[in-house]
Coordinates of N, CA and C and ligand atoms in Angstrom, one line a residue:
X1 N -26.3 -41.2 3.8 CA -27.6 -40.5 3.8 C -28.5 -41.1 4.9
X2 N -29.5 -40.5 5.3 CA -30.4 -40.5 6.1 C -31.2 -41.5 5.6
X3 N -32.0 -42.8 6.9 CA -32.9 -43.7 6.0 C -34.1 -43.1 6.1
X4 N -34.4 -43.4 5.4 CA -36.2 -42.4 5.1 C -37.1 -42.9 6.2
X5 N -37.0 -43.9 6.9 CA -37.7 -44.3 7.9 C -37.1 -43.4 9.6
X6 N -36.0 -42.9 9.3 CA -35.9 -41.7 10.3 C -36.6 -40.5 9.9
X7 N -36.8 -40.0 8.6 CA -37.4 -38.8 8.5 C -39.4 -38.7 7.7
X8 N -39.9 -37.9 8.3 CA -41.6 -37.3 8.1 C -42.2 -36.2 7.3
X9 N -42.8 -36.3 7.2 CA -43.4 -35.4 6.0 C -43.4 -33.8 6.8
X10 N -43.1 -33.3 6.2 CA -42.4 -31.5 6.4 C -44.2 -30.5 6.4
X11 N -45.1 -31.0 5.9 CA -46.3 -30.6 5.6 C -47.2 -30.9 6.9
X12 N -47.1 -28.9 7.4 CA -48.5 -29.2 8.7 C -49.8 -29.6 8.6
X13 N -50.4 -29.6 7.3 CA -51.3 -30.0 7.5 C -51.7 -31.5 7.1
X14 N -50.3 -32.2 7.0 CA -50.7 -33.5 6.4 C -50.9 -34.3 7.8
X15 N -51.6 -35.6 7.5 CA -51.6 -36.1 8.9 C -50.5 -37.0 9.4
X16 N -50.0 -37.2 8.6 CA -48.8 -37.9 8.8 C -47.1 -36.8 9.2
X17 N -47.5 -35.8 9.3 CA -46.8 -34.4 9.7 C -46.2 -35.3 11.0
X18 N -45.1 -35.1 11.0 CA -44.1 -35.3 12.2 C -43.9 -37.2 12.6
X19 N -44.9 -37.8 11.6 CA -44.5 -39.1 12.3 C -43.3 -39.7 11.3
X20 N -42.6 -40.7 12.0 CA -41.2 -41.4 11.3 C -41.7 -42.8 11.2
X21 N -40.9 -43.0 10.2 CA -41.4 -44.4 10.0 C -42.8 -44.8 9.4
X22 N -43.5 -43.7 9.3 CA -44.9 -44.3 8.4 C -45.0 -44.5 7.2
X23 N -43.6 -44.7 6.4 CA -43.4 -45.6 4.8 C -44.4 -44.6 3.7
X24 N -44.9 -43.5 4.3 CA -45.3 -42.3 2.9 C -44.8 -41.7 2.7
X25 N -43.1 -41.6 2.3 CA -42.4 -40.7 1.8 C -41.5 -41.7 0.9
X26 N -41.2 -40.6 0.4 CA -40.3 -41.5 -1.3 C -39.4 -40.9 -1.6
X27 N -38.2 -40.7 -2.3 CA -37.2 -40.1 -2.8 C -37.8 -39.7 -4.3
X28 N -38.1 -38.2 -4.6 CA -38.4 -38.3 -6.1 C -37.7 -37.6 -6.9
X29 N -36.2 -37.0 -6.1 CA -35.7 -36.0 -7.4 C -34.3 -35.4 -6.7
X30 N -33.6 -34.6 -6.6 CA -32.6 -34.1 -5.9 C -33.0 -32.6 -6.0
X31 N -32.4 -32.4 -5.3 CA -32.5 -30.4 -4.6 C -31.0 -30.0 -5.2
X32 N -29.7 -30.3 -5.1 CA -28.7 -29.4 -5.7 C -28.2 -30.8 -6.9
X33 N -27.5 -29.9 -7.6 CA -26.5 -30.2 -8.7 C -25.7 -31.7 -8.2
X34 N -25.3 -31.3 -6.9 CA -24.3 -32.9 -7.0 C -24.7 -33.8 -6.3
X35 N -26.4 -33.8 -6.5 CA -26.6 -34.8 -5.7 C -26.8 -35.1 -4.3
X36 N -26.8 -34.7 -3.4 CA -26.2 -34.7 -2.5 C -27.4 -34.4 -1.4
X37 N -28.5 -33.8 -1.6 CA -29.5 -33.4 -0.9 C -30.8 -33.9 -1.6
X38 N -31.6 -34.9 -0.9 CA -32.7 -35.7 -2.2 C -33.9 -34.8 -1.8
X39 N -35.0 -35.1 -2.8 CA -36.1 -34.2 -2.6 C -37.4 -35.5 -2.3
X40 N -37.7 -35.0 -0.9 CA -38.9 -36.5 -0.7 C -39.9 -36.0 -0.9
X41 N -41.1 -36.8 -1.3 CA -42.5 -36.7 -1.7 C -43.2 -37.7 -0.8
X42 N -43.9 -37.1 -0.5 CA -45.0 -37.7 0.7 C -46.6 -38.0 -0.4
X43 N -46.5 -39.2 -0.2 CA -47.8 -40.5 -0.8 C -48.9 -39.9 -0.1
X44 N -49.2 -39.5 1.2 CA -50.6 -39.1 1.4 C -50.6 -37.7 0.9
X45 N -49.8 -36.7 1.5 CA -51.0 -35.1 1.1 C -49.6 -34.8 -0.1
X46 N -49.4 -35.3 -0.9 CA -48.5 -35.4 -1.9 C -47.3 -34.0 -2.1
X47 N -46.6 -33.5 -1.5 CA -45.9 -32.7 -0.7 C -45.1 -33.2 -1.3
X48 N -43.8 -32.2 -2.0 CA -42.5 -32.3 -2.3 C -41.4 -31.6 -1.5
X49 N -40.5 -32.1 -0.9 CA -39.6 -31.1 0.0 C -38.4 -32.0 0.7
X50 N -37.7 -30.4 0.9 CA -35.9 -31.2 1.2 C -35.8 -32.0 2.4
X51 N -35.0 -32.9 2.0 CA -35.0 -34.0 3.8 C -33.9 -33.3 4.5
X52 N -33.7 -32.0 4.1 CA -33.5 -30.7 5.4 C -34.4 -29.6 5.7
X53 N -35.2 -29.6 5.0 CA -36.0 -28.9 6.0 C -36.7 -29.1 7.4
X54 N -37.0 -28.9 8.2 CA -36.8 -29.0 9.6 C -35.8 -29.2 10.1
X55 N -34.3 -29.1 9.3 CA -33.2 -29.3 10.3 C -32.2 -28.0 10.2
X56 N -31.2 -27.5 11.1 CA -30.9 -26.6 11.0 C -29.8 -26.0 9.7
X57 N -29.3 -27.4 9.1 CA -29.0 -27.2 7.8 C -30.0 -26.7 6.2
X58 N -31.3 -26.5 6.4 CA -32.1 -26.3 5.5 C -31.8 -25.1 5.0
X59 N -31.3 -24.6 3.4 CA -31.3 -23.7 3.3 C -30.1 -22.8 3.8
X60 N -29.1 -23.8 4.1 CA -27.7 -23.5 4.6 C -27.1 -22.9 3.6
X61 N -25.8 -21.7 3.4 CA -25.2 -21.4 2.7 C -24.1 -22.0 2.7
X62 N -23.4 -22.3 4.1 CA -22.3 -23.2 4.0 C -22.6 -24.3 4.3
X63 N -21.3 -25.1 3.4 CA -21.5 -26.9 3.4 C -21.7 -27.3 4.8
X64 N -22.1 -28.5 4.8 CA -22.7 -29.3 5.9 C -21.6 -29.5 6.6
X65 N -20.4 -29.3 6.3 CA -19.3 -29.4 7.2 C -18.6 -28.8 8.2
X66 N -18.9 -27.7 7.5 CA -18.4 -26.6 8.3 C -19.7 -26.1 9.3
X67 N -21.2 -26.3 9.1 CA -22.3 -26.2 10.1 C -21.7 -27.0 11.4
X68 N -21.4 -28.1 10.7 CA -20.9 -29.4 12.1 C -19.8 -29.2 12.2
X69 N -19.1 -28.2 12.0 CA -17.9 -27.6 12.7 C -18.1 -26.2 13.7
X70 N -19.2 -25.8 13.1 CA -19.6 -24.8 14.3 C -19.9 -25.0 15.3
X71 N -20.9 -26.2 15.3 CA -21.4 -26.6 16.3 C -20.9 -27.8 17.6
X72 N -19.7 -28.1 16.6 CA -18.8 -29.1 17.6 C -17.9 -28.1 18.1
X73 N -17.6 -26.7 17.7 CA -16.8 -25.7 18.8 C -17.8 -25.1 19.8
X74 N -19.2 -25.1 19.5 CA -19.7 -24.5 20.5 C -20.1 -25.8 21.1
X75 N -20.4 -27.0 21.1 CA -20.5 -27.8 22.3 C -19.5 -28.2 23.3
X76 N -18.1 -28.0 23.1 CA -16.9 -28.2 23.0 C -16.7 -26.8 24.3
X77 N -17.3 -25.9 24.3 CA -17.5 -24.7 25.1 C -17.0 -23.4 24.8
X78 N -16.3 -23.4 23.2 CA -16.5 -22.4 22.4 C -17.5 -21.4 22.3
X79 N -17.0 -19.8 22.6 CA -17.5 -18.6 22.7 C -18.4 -18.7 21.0
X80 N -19.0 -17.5 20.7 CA -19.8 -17.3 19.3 C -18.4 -17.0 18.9
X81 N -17.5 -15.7 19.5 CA -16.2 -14.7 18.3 C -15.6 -15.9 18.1
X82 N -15.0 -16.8 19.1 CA -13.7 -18.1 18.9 C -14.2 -18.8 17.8
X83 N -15.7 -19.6 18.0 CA -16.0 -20.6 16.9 C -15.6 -19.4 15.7
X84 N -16.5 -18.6 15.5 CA -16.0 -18.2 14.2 C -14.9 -17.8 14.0
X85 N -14.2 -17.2 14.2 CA -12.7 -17.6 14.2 C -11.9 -18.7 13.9
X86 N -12.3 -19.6 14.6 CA -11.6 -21.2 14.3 C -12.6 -21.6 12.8
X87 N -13.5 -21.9 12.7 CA -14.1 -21.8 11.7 C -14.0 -21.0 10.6
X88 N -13.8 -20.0 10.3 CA -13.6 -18.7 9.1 C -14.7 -18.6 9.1
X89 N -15.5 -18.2 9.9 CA -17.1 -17.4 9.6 C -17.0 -16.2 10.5
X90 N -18.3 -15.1 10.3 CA -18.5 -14.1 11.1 C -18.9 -14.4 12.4
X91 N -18.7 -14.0 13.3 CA -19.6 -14.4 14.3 C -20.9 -14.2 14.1
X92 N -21.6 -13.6 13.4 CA -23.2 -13.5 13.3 C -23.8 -14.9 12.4
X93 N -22.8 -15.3 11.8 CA -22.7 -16.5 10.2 C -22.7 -17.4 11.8
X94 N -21.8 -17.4 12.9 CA -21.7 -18.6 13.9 C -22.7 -18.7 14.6
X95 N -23.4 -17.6 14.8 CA -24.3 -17.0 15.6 C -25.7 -17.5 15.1
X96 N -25.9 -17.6 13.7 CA -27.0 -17.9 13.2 C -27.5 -19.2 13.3
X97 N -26.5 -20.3 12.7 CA -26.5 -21.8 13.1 C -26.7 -22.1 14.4
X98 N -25.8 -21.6 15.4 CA -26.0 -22.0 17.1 C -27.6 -21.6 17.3
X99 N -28.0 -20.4 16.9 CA -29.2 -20.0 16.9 C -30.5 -21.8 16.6
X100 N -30.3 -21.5 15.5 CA -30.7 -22.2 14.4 C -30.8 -24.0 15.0
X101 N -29.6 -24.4 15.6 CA -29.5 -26.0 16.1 C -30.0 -25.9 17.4
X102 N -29.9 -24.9 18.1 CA -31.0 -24.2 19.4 C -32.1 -24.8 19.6
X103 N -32.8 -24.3 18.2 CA -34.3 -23.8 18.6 C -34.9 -25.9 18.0
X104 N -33.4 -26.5 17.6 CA -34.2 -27.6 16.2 C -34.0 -28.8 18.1
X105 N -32.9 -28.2 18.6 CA -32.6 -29.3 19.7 C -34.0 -29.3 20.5
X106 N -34.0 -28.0 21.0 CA -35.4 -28.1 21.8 C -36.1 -28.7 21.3
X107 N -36.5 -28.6 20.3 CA -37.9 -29.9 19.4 C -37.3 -31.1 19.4
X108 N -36.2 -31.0 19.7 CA -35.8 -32.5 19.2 C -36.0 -33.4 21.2
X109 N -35.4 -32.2 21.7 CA -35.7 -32.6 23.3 C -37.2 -33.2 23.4
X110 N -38.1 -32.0 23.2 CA -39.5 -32.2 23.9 C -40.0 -33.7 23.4
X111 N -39.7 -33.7 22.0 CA -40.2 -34.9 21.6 C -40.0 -36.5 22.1
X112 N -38.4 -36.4 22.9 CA -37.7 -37.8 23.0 C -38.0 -37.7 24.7
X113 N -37.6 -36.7 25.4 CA -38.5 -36.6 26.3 C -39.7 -36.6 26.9
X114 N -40.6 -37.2 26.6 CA -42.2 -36.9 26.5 C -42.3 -36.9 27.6
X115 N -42.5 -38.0 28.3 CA -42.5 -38.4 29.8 C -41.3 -38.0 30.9
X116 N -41.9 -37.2 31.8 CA -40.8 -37.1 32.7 C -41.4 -38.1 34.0
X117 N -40.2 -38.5 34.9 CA -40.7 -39.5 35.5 C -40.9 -38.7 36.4
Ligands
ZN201 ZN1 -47.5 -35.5 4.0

């Protein structure tokens, strides 16, 4: 599991929105049956929500494995029809995720990139 000091409160209007490591979030409950996905609560604007939301697994239909199986054929240089193919998904089911880790990389870029030299 993810250490809570990597992940931020999911809530735009809290002020603590986007920062890691500021120690106001808590584990208060689980989101599925086996456990497997915890449900955090943020101590300032008191916010309950999945430590997937903001990632492109939030609200995934397929297991987390097979996501990181799509996306290791498409980094890999896998077409949309092949991944899904090699995967057993639709290409639109392939298509959604690549979509989906797309739009989460760019945020994930701009952020770690702040400064260009
Ligand atoms: Zn918050």
């Amino acid at each position: 599991m993810m250490p809570l000091e990597r992940l931020c409160c999911q809530n735009s209007k809290c002020a603590m929105y986007g920062r890691r490591g500021a120690e106001n979030l808590s584990v208060c409950g689980w989101i599925d049956r086996r456990r497997t996905i915890r449900q955090l609560y943020c101590r300032l604007c008191k916010a309950r929500f999945s430590e997937r939301k903001g990632t492109p697994l939030y609200n995934a239909k397929l297991p987390a494995g097979k996501v990181v199986a799509i996306l290791d054929h498409v980094r890999e240089g896998c077409g949309v029809r092949q991944t899904g193919r090699l995967v057993g998904v639709s290409k639109n089911t392939a298509n959604r995720y690549i979509l989906l880790a797309g739009s989460h990389a760019k945020a994930l870029h701009d952020e770690l990139v702040a400064f260009s030299p």
